[in-house]
Coordinates of C-alpha atoms in Angstrom, one line a residue:
X1 CA 21.3 -44.4 82.5
X2 CA 19.8 -41.5 80.6
X3 CA 19.8 -43.5 77.4
X4 CA 18.1 -46.4 79.1
X5 CA 15.4 -44.2 80.5
X6 CA 14.9 -42.5 77.1
X7 CA 14.5 -45.9 75.5
X8 CA 12.1 -47.0 78.2
X9 CA 9.9 -43.9 77.6
X10 CA 9.9 -44.6 73.9
X11 CA 8.9 -48.3 74.5
X12 CA 6.1 -47.3 76.8
X13 CA 4.8 -44.8 74.3
X14 CA 4.9 -47.4 71.6
X15 CA 3.0 -49.9 73.7
X16 CA 0.4 -47.3 74.6
X17 CA 0.1 -46.3 70.9
X18 CA -0.5 -50.0 69.9
X19 CA -3.2 -50.3 72.6
X20 CA -5.0 -47.1 71.8
X21 CA -4.6 -47.0 68.0
X22 CA -3.9 -50.4 66.5
X23 CA -5.6 -53.1 68.6
X24 CA -9.1 -51.6 68.6
X25 CA -9.3 -50.9 64.9
X26 CA -11.0 -54.2 63.9
X27 CA -13.2 -54.3 67.0
X28 CA -15.6 -51.6 65.6
X29 CA -17.9 -51.9 62.7
X30 CA -17.7 -49.1 60.0
X31 CA -19.8 -46.1 60.6
X32 CA -21.9 -44.6 57.8
X33 CA -21.6 -42.3 56.1
X34 CA -18.0 -41.4 56.5
X35 CA -16.1 -44.6 57.0
X36 CA -18.2 -46.6 54.5
X37 CA -17.7 -43.8 52.0
X38 CA -13.9 -43.6 52.2
X39 CA -13.6 -47.4 52.3
X40 CA -15.6 -47.7 49.1
X41 CA -13.9 -44.9 47.2
X42 CA -10.5 -46.6 47.7
X43 CA -11.9 -50.0 46.9
X44 CA -13.3 -48.7 43.6
X45 CA -10.0 -47.0 42.8
X46 CA -8.1 -50.2 43.3
X47 CA -10.7 -52.2 41.4
X48 CA -10.7 -49.8 38.5
X49 CA -7.0 -49.2 38.5
X50 CA -7.9 -45.5 38.2
X51 CA -5.9 -43.3 40.6
X52 CA -6.9 -40.0 39.0
X53 CA -10.7 -39.7 39.1
X54 CA -12.4 -40.6 42.4
X55 CA -15.7 -42.6 42.0
X56 CA -18.3 -43.5 44.6
X57 CA -20.9 -46.2 43.7
X58 CA -19.5 -46.0 40.2
X59 CA -20.3 -42.3 40.0
X60 CA -18.0 -39.3 39.7
X61 CA -17.3 -38.0 43.2
X62 CA -15.6 -34.6 43.2
X63 CA -16.0 -33.5 46.9
X64 CA -12.3 -33.9 47.7
X65 CA -9.0 -34.2 45.7
X66 CA -7.2 -37.5 45.6
X67 CA -4.2 -37.8 47.9
X68 CA -6.2 -38.9 51.0
X69 CA -7.7 -41.7 48.9
X70 CA -4.2 -42.7 47.8
X71 CA -3.2 -43.2 51.5
X72 CA -6.3 -45.4 52.0
X73 CA -5.5 -47.2 48.8
X74 CA -2.1 -48.3 50.1
X75 CA -3.7 -49.4 53.4
X76 CA -6.2 -51.6 51.6
X77 CA -3.5 -52.9 49.2
X78 CA -1.3 -53.9 52.2
X79 CA -3.9 -55.1 54.6
X80 CA -6.8 -56.2 52.4
X81 CA -10.5 -55.5 52.7
X82 CA -10.8 -55.1 56.5
X83 CA -11.9 -52.5 58.9
X84 CA -8.3 -52.3 60.1
X85 CA -7.2 -51.3 56.5
X86 CA -10.0 -48.8 56.2
X87 CA -8.8 -46.9 59.3
X88 CA -5.1 -47.5 59.1
X89 CA -4.5 -44.5 56.9
X90 CA -5.8 -42.2 59.7
X91 CA -3.7 -44.0 62.3
X92 CA -0.6 -43.8 60.1
X93 CA -1.1 -40.1 59.6
X94 CA -1.7 -39.5 63.3
X95 CA 1.5 -41.4 64.1
X96 CA 3.5 -39.2 61.6
X97 CA 2.0 -36.1 63.1
X98 CA 3.1 -37.2 66.6
X99 CA 6.6 -37.9 65.2
X100 CA 6.8 -34.3 63.8
X101 CA 5.6 -33.0 67.2
X102 CA 8.3 -34.9 68.9
X103 CA 10.9 -33.6 66.5
X104 CA 9.8 -30.0 66.7
X105 CA 9.7 -30.1 70.5
X106 CA 13.2 -31.4 70.4
X107 CA 14.3 -28.5 68.2
X108 CA 12.5 -26.0 70.4
X109 CA 13.6 -27.1 73.9
X110 CA 16.4 -29.7 73.4
X111 CA 14.8 -32.1 75.8
X112 CA 13.8 -35.6 74.9
X113 CA 11.6 -35.9 78.0
X114 CA 9.6 -32.8 77.0
X115 CA 9.4 -34.0 73.4
X116 CA 8.1 -37.4 74.4
X117 CA 5.6 -35.7 76.7
X118 CA 4.3 -33.5 73.8
X119 CA 3.8 -36.6 71.6
X120 CA 2.2 -38.4 74.5
X121 CA -0.3 -35.5 75.2
X122 CA -1.1 -35.4 71.5
X123 CA -1.8 -39.1 71.1
X124 CA -3.9 -39.4 74.2
X125 CA -6.0 -36.3 73.7
X126 CA -9.6 -37.5 73.2
X127 CA -10.2 -35.5 70.0
X128 CA -7.0 -36.8 68.4
X129 CA -7.7 -40.3 69.5
X130 CA -11.3 -40.3 68.3
X131 CA -10.6 -38.8 64.9
X132 CA -7.2 -40.6 64.5
X133 CA -8.9 -44.0 64.6
X134 CA -11.8 -43.0 62.4
X135 CA -11.6 -43.2 58.6
X136 CA -11.8 -39.5 57.5
X137 CA -9.4 -37.2 55.7
X138 CA -8.8 -34.9 58.6
X139 CA -5.9 -36.8 60.1
X140 CA -4.2 -36.6 56.7
X141 CA -4.7 -32.9 56.2
X142 CA -3.6 -32.4 59.8
X143 CA -0.4 -34.2 59.1
X144 CA 0.4 -32.0 56.1
X145 CA -0.5 -28.8 58.0
X146 CA 1.7 -29.9 60.9
X147 CA 4.5 -30.6 58.5
X148 CA 4.0 -27.2 56.9
X149 CA 4.1 -25.4 60.2
X150 CA 7.3 -27.3 61.2
X151 CA 8.9 -26.3 57.9
X152 CA 7.7 -22.7 58.5
X153 CA 9.3 -22.5 61.9
X154 CA 12.6 -24.0 60.7
X155 CA 12.7 -21.7 57.7
X156 CA 12.3 -18.7 60.0
X157 CA 15.2 -20.0 62.2
X158 CA 17.5 -20.9 59.3
X159 CA 20.6 -18.7 59.0
X160 CA 22.0 -19.6 55.6
X161 CA 20.6 -19.1 52.1
X162 CA 20.5 -22.8 51.2
X163 CA 19.0 -23.8 54.5
X164 CA 16.2 -21.3 53.9
X165 CA 15.7 -22.6 50.4
X166 CA 15.5 -26.2 51.7
X167 CA 12.9 -25.4 54.4
X168 CA 10.8 -23.3 52.1
X169 CA 10.9 -26.1 49.5
X170 CA 9.7 -28.6 52.2
X171 CA 6.9 -26.1 53.1
X172 CA 5.9 -26.2 49.4
X173 CA 5.9 -30.0 49.4
X174 CA 3.6 -30.1 52.5
X175 CA 1.3 -27.5 51.1
X176 CA 1.1 -29.3 47.8
X177 CA 0.4 -32.6 49.4
X178 CA -2.2 -30.9 51.7
X179 CA -3.9 -29.3 48.7
X180 CA -4.1 -32.7 47.0
X181 CA -5.7 -34.1 50.2
X182 CA -8.4 -31.5 51.0
X183 CA -8.0 -28.5 48.7
X184 CA -7.2 -24.9 49.1
X185 CA -7.5 -25.1 52.9
X186 CA -3.9 -26.5 53.0
X187 CA -2.7 -23.3 51.3
X188 CA -4.6 -20.8 53.4
X189 CA -4.0 -22.2 56.9
X190 CA -0.1 -22.0 57.0
X191 CA -0.2 -18.5 55.7
X192 CA -2.8 -17.4 58.2
X193 CA -1.0 -19.1 61.1
X194 CA 2.4 -17.6 60.4
X195 CA 1.3 -14.0 59.7
X196 CA 1.5 -12.8 63.3
X197 CA 4.9 -14.5 63.7
X198 CA 6.3 -12.9 60.5
X199 CA 5.0 -9.5 61.7
X200 CA 6.5 -10.0 65.2
X201 CA 9.9 -11.1 64.0
X202 CA 9.9 -8.5 61.2
X203 CA 10.7 -11.1 58.5
X204 CA 8.2 -9.9 55.9
X205 CA 11.0 -9.2 53.4
X206 CA 12.4 -12.7 53.9
X207 CA 9.0 -14.3 53.3
X208 CA 8.4 -12.2 50.2
X209 CA 11.8 -13.3 48.9
X210 CA 11.6 -17.1 49.7
X211 CA 7.8 -17.6 49.7
X212 CA 7.6 -17.8 45.9
X213 CA 9.9 -20.9 46.1
X214 CA 7.3 -22.6 48.4
X215 CA 4.5 -21.7 45.9
X216 CA 6.4 -23.0 42.9
X217 CA 7.2 -26.3 44.7
X218 CA 3.5 -26.7 45.8
X219 CA 2.4 -26.2 42.3
X220 CA 4.9 -28.7 40.9
X221 CA 3.8 -31.3 43.5
X222 CA 0.1 -31.0 42.6
X223 CA 0.3 -30.0 38.9
X224 CA 0.6 -33.5 37.4
X225 CA -2.6 -34.7 39.0
X226 CA -4.4 -31.3 38.5
X227 CA -3.7 -31.5 34.8
X228 CA -4.6 -35.1 34.5
X229 CA -8.0 -34.8 36.1
X230 CA -8.7 -31.6 34.2
X231 CA -8.1 -33.5 31.0
X232 CA -10.2 -36.4 32.1
X233 CA -13.0 -34.4 33.8
X234 CA -13.1 -30.8 32.6
X235 CA -15.8 -29.8 35.2
X236 CA -13.9 -31.0 38.2
X237 CA -12.2 -27.7 39.2
X238 CA -15.3 -25.7 38.6
X239 CA -17.3 -27.9 40.9
X240 CA -14.6 -28.4 43.5
X241 CA -13.8 -24.7 43.8
X242 CA -17.2 -23.1 43.8
X243 CA -19.3 -25.8 45.5
X244 CA -16.9 -27.4 47.8
X245 CA -15.0 -24.3 48.9
X246 CA -16.9 -21.1 48.4
X247 CA -20.4 -22.4 49.2
X248 CA -19.2 -24.5 52.1
X249 CA -17.3 -21.7 53.7
X250 CA -19.6 -18.7 53.1
X251 CA -22.9 -19.7 51.8
X252 CA -26.1 -19.6 53.9
X253 CA -26.9 -23.0 52.5
X254 CA -23.6 -24.5 53.8
X255 CA -23.9 -27.9 55.4
X256 CA -23.5 -28.3 59.2
X257 CA -24.2 -24.7 60.1
X258 CA -23.1 -23.8 63.6
X259 CA -22.5 -20.6 65.6
X260 CA -19.1 -18.8 65.7
X261 CA -18.2 -20.2 69.2
X262 CA -19.0 -23.8 68.2
X263 CA -15.3 -25.0 68.4
X264 CA -14.5 -23.5 71.9
X265 CA -16.2 -26.3 74.0
X266 CA -15.0 -28.9 71.5
X267 CA -11.4 -27.7 71.9
X268 CA -11.7 -27.8 75.7
X269 CA -13.3 -31.3 75.9
X270 CA -11.0 -32.5 73.1
X271 CA -7.9 -32.0 75.3
X272 CA -9.2 -34.5 77.9
X273 CA -7.4 -36.0 79.9
X274 CA -5.3 -32.9 80.0
X275 CA -8.1 -30.3 80.1
X276 CA -7.0 -28.4 83.2
X277 CA -3.6 -27.6 81.6
X278 CA -5.1 -26.0 78.4
X279 CA -6.2 -22.5 79.7
X280 CA -3.0 -21.9 81.6
X281 CA -0.9 -23.1 78.6
X282 CA -2.6 -20.7 76.3
X283 CA -2.3 -17.9 78.8
X284 CA 1.4 -18.6 79.3
X285 CA 1.9 -18.4 75.5
X286 CA 0.2 -15.0 75.5
X287 CA 2.0 -13.6 78.6
X288 CA 5.4 -14.6 77.3
X289 CA 4.8 -13.8 73.7
X290 CA 7.7 -11.3 73.7
X291 CA 10.3 -13.2 75.7
X292 CA 9.5 -16.6 74.3
X293 CA 9.1 -16.5 70.5
X294 CA 8.7 -20.3 70.5
X295 CA 5.5 -20.1 72.6
X296 CA 4.1 -17.2 70.5
X297 CA 4.7 -19.3 67.4
X298 CA 2.7 -22.2 68.9
X299 CA 0.0 -19.8 70.2
X300 CA -0.5 -18.3 66.7
X301 CA -0.6 -21.8 65.3
X302 CA -3.6 -22.4 67.5
X303 CA -5.5 -19.2 67.5
X304 CA -5.3 -18.1 63.8
X305 CA -6.6 -21.4 62.3
X306 CA -9.2 -21.6 65.0
X307 CA -10.5 -18.2 64.2
X308 CA -10.4 -19.0 60.4
X309 CA -12.5 -22.2 60.9
X310 CA -14.9 -20.4 63.2
X311 CA -15.6 -17.9 60.5
X312 CA -16.9 -20.6 58.2
X313 CA -20.6 -21.2 58.1
X314 CA -20.3 -25.0 58.0
X315 CA -18.5 -26.6 60.9
X316 CA -17.6 -30.1 62.0
X317 CA -15.7 -31.1 65.1
X318 CA -13.0 -32.8 63.0
X319 CA -12.0 -29.5 61.2
X320 CA -10.0 -28.2 64.2
X321 CA -7.9 -31.3 64.5
X322 CA -4.8 -29.3 63.1
X323 CA -5.0 -27.1 66.2
X324 CA -4.2 -30.1 68.5
X325 CA -0.5 -30.3 67.5
X326 CA 0.4 -26.9 68.8
X327 CA -1.9 -27.3 71.8
X328 CA 0.0 -30.5 72.8
X329 CA 3.3 -28.6 72.5
X330 CA 2.1 -25.7 74.6
X331 CA 0.8 -28.0 77.3
X332 CA 4.1 -29.9 77.4
X333 CA 6.0 -26.6 77.8
X334 CA 3.7 -25.4 80.5
X335 CA 3.8 -28.8 82.4
X336 CA 7.6 -28.8 82.2
X337 CA 7.7 -25.3 83.8
X338 CA 5.2 -26.4 86.5
X339 CA 7.4 -29.3 87.4
X340 CA 10.5 -27.2 87.4
X341 CA 8.9 -24.6 89.7
X342 CA 7.2 -27.3 91.8
X343 CA 3.8 -25.8 91.1
X344 CA 1.6 -28.9 91.1
X345 CA -1.8 -27.4 91.8
X346 CA -2.9 -27.6 88.1
X347 CA -2.1 -31.3 88.1
X348 CA -4.3 -31.8 91.1
X349 CA -7.1 -30.0 89.4
X350 CA -6.5 -32.1 86.3
X351 CA -6.7 -35.3 88.3
X352 CA -10.0 -34.1 89.9
X353 CA -11.5 -33.3 86.5
X354 CA -10.6 -36.8 85.2
X355 CA -12.0 -38.4 88.4
X356 CA -15.3 -36.5 88.1
X357 CA -15.5 -37.0 84.4
X358 CA -15.1 -40.8 84.7
X359 CA -17.6 -41.0 87.5
X360 CA -20.2 -38.9 85.7
X361 CA -19.9 -40.9 82.4
X362 CA -20.1 -44.2 84.4
X363 CA -23.2 -43.1 86.3
X364 CA -24.8 -41.8 83.0
X365 CA -24.3 -45.2 81.3
X366 CA -25.6 -47.0 84.4
X367 CA -28.7 -44.9 84.7
X368 CA -29.5 -45.1 80.9
X369 CA -28.7 -48.8 80.9
X370 CA -31.3 -49.5 83.7
X371 CA -33.9 -47.6 81.7
X372 CA -34.6 -45.2 84.6
X373 CA -35.5 -42.5 82.1
X374 CA -38.2 -44.1 79.8
X375 CA -38.1 -41.2 77.3
X376 CA -34.4 -41.8 76.7
X377 CA -34.1 -45.5 76.0
X378 CA -30.6 -46.2 74.8
X379 CA -29.8 -49.8 75.7
X380 CA -32.2 -52.7 75.3
X381 CA -33.1 -55.2 78.0
X382 CA -30.6 -57.7 76.5
X383 CA -27.6 -55.3 76.6
X384 CA -26.7 -55.3 80.3
X385 CA -23.3 -56.7 79.4
X386 CA -22.6 -53.5 77.3
X387 CA -23.8 -51.4 80.2
X388 CA -21.5 -53.1 82.6
X389 CA -18.6 -52.8 80.2
X390 CA -19.2 -49.1 79.7
X391 CA -19.5 -48.5 83.4
X392 CA -16.2 -50.4 84.0
X393 CA -14.4 -48.4 81.2
X394 CA -15.3 -45.1 82.7
X395 CA -14.6 -46.2 86.3
X396 CA -11.1 -47.1 85.1
X397 CA -10.9 -43.5 83.7
X398 CA -11.9 -42.2 87.1
X399 CA -9.5 -44.6 88.9
X400 CA -6.6 -43.3 86.8
X401 CA -7.6 -39.8 87.6
X402 CA -7.6 -40.7 91.3
X403 CA -4.1 -42.3 91.0
X404 CA -2.7 -39.0 89.5
X405 CA -3.8 -37.2 92.7
X406 CA -1.7 -39.5 94.9
X407 CA 1.6 -38.3 96.4
X408 CA 0.9 -34.6 95.8
X409 CA 0.0 -35.2 92.1
X410 CA 3.5 -36.4 91.3
X411 CA 1.9 -39.2 89.2
X412 CA 0.2 -36.6 86.9
X413 CA 1.7 -38.1 83.6
X414 CA -0.3 -41.3 84.3
X415 CA -3.4 -39.3 83.0
X416 CA -2.3 -40.6 79.6
X417 CA -3.9 -43.9 80.6
X418 CA -7.3 -42.5 81.3
X419 CA -8.8 -43.3 77.9
X420 CA -7.1 -46.7 77.6
X421 CA -9.9 -48.9 78.7
X422 CA -12.5 -46.8 76.9
X423 CA -10.5 -47.1 73.6
X424 CA -10.2 -50.9 74.0
X425 CA -13.9 -51.4 74.8
X426 CA -15.5 -48.7 72.6
X427 CA -16.5 -51.1 69.8
X428 CA -18.4 -53.3 72.3
X429 CA -20.3 -50.5 74.1
X430 CA -22.4 -49.2 71.2
X431 CA -26.2 -49.7 71.8
X432 CA -27.8 -52.1 69.3
X433 CA -30.2 -49.4 68.1
X434 CA -27.3 -47.2 67.1
X435 CA -25.5 -50.2 65.4
X436 CA -28.7 -51.0 63.4
X437 CA -28.9 -47.4 62.1
X438 CA -25.3 -46.3 61.8
X439 CA -23.3 -49.4 61.3
X440 CA -24.8 -51.3 58.3
X441 CA -22.2 -54.0 58.3
X442 CA -24.1 -55.8 61.0
X443 CA -27.4 -55.8 59.0
X444 CA -25.6 -56.7 55.7
X445 CA -23.8 -59.6 57.3
X446 CA -27.1 -61.1 58.6
X447 CA -28.6 -60.9 55.1
X448 CA -25.6 -61.4 52.9
X449 CA -26.9 -64.5 51.2
X450 CA -30.1 -62.7 50.1
X451 CA -28.2 -59.7 49.0
X452 CA -25.5 -61.6 47.1
X453 CA -28.2 -63.5 45.2
X454 CA -29.9 -60.3 44.1
X455 CA -29.2 -59.0 40.7
X456 CA -30.3 -55.5 41.7
X457 CA -29.8 -53.8 45.1
X458 CA -31.3 -50.4 46.0
X459 CA -31.4 -48.2 49.2
X460 CA -32.6 -44.8 50.2
X461 CA -29.5 -43.8 52.1
X462 CA -26.1 -43.1 50.6
X463 CA -24.2 -44.2 53.7
X464 CA -26.0 -47.6 53.6
X465 CA -25.4 -47.7 49.9
X466 CA -21.6 -47.4 50.4
X467 CA -21.7 -50.0 53.1
X468 CA -23.5 -52.4 50.8
X469 CA -21.0 -51.7 48.0
X470 CA -18.1 -52.3 50.4
X471 CA -19.4 -55.5 51.8
X472 CA -20.8 -57.0 48.6
X473 CA -17.8 -55.7 46.5
X474 CA -20.1 -54.2 43.9
X475 CA -20.5 -50.5 42.9
X476 CA -23.8 -50.8 41.1
X477 CA -26.0 -50.0 44.2
X478 CA -29.0 -48.0 43.0
X479 CA -30.4 -45.0 44.9
X480 CA -34.1 -45.1 45.7
X481 CA -35.8 -41.7 45.9
X482 CA -32.8 -40.1 47.5
X483 CA -29.7 -38.6 45.7
X484 CA -27.8 -37.1 48.7
X485 CA -24.1 -36.5 48.3
X486 CA -24.0 -38.4 44.9
X487 CA -26.4 -36.0 43.3
X488 CA -23.6 -34.5 41.2
X489 CA -22.5 -37.9 39.9
X490 CA -26.1 -38.8 39.1
X491 CA -26.4 -35.7 37.0
X492 CA -24.2 -37.1 34.4
X493 CA -25.9 -39.0 31.5
X494 CA -24.0 -42.2 32.4
X495 CA -25.2 -42.0 36.0
X496 CA -28.9 -41.7 35.5
X497 CA -29.5 -45.4 35.6
X498 CA -28.4 -45.6 39.2
X499 CA -31.5 -43.7 40.5
X500 CA -35.1 -44.5 40.6
X501 CA -37.9 -42.4 42.1
X502 CA -40.7 -43.6 44.4
X503 CA -43.2 -42.9 41.7
X504 CA -41.3 -44.9 39.0
X505 CA -40.4 -47.8 41.3
X506 CA -43.4 -50.1 40.7
X507 CA -43.0 -50.1 36.9
X508 CA -39.2 -50.1 37.1
X509 CA -39.4 -53.2 39.4
X510 CA -41.6 -55.1 37.0
X511 CA -38.8 -54.8 34.4
X512 CA -35.9 -55.6 36.7
X513 CA -37.6 -58.7 38.1
X514 CA -37.4 -60.2 34.7
X515 CA -33.6 -60.4 35.1
X516 CA -33.3 -61.5 38.7
X517 CA -34.1 -61.0 42.3
X518 CA -34.2 -57.4 43.7
X519 CA -33.4 -56.2 47.2
X520 CA -34.5 -52.8 48.5
X521 CA -32.9 -51.7 51.8
X522 CA -34.7 -48.8 53.5
X523 CA -33.7 -46.7 56.5
X524 CA -37.0 -45.9 58.0
X525 CA -37.9 -42.5 59.4
X526 CA -38.0 -41.9 63.2
X527 CA -41.5 -43.3 63.5
X528 CA -40.4 -46.6 61.9
X529 CA -43.3 -46.6 59.5
X530 CA -42.9 -48.3 56.1
X531 CA -44.5 -46.8 53.0
X532 CA -47.8 -48.3 52.1
X533 CA -47.3 -47.6 48.4
X534 CA -44.5 -50.1 47.9
X535 CA -45.1 -53.3 46.0
X536 CA -45.6 -56.3 48.3
X537 CA -42.3 -58.2 48.7
X538 CA -41.8 -62.0 48.9
X539 CA -39.7 -61.5 52.1
X540 CA -39.3 -58.7 54.6
X541 CA -36.5 -58.5 57.2
X542 CA -36.5 -55.7 59.8
X543 CA -33.7 -54.8 62.2
X544 CA -34.2 -51.5 64.1
X545 CA -34.7 -48.8 61.5
X546 CA -33.4 -50.9 58.7
X547 CA -35.7 -53.1 56.6
X548 CA -34.9 -55.4 53.7
X549 CA -37.6 -55.9 51.1
X550 CA -36.9 -58.9 48.8
X551 CA -38.6 -59.3 45.4
X552 CA -38.1 -62.6 43.7
X553 CA -37.4 -62.9 40.0
X554 CA -40.5 -63.1 37.9
X555 CA -40.8 -66.5 36.1

């Protein structure tokens, strides 16, 4: 009977995973700049057959190492040029992280039910679900950091010399793979996260003895590519270390600057639909830090990286994704104790939060959709179906929250279904004005014939440029008056031809028109005003803040 129930839980979790993570992937257009960027880098790698040096728009692109692109390469190689393929690397990494969470929970508590609950909480937390179905490198680095922390825990528990060597070697593999995905972050976080644990368990001597093995293995994993790219591009490590690490972490000019407390509300909201369980789970880990070393390990895994990321000047919500694995484990442990002690009050509070959250979101979409606030026009007059679908999705969230309150909150695990309808409908809820600005696939598809027949294509936005390159399968998109994140690649002598300034554009266009048609795609400023100084085109197509200017070949 137990085996049957265990298999039923696994089957239900697999179905939920497919509904949340796989089915919706092709139902959303790619977002710029992130998704179009990572789609195009991998497409160019496969096209060039060069798996060593990353390129974007045919230019050197040294913001990240290469392993994350490799995962995306395999996805595109398996599934072709589709939105599903672009996002599958993130989904695969998230699934692997969930599997590690399940396995670690099993090692910690010897309970399949608690282990499945931990994986369920992880996969249905809104931050994990949002980032895990979005094409960025964070799910991949989160996978390697999770693997590293699992290896760290097992190495501290190992009782024989060879077992310790094996786990420290696996820690080195995880750190090396993480380093090749997102750089030195993968080396720093496991060390920072385990310091309090090593101190508490008085295992500093052991770490000093076996730690060098992990370092050697990490070096061996990353060394072949590190040498290869240094030989091909001698400036890579200088740029990657000083600009992408030192300046991003500490410089006053760092991108995405935010206050120290930036991640606290994100972490709280990111645990929906399990929000009510988070504070008590963290408090339990602190109160029982002496009697429950397993909980202190998980608590340190949350707090230390969170503090580290909060110190950085530049912050993005995706950066704290690695903290969600230990949070899911802590919540599962706390929920298990609550059920054992028949303390269901926190589950009732959680159900109320989901009920209220769903109702507020549904009401907000309804009010904005009706245009009751003229200064905040989100949906157009022809988008009532999107408004209705959005209201329905969040009413379903609220309905599930209400169901979890029934029978003295005994149905609390059903909270996992709260985001289900939203995940399935998300791609069809996006207002057209956001689609026109942030999802260039729609605009490109409407003008694909004109763009395909153009010998030269330019744009003033890097995200749109990568979308054009991805859709048109050409990397020679030229930047018009904006360098953005490809500034470094444009600084090389062989990259100068892929940029033209506003002042030089008229004379440059006269020459280019001798060779064929030219298309200029502009993302207009907030006032939607087109520059008066541009040469008059033969055709103009406007959609929201995107405009296509088409110049015919001069005969």
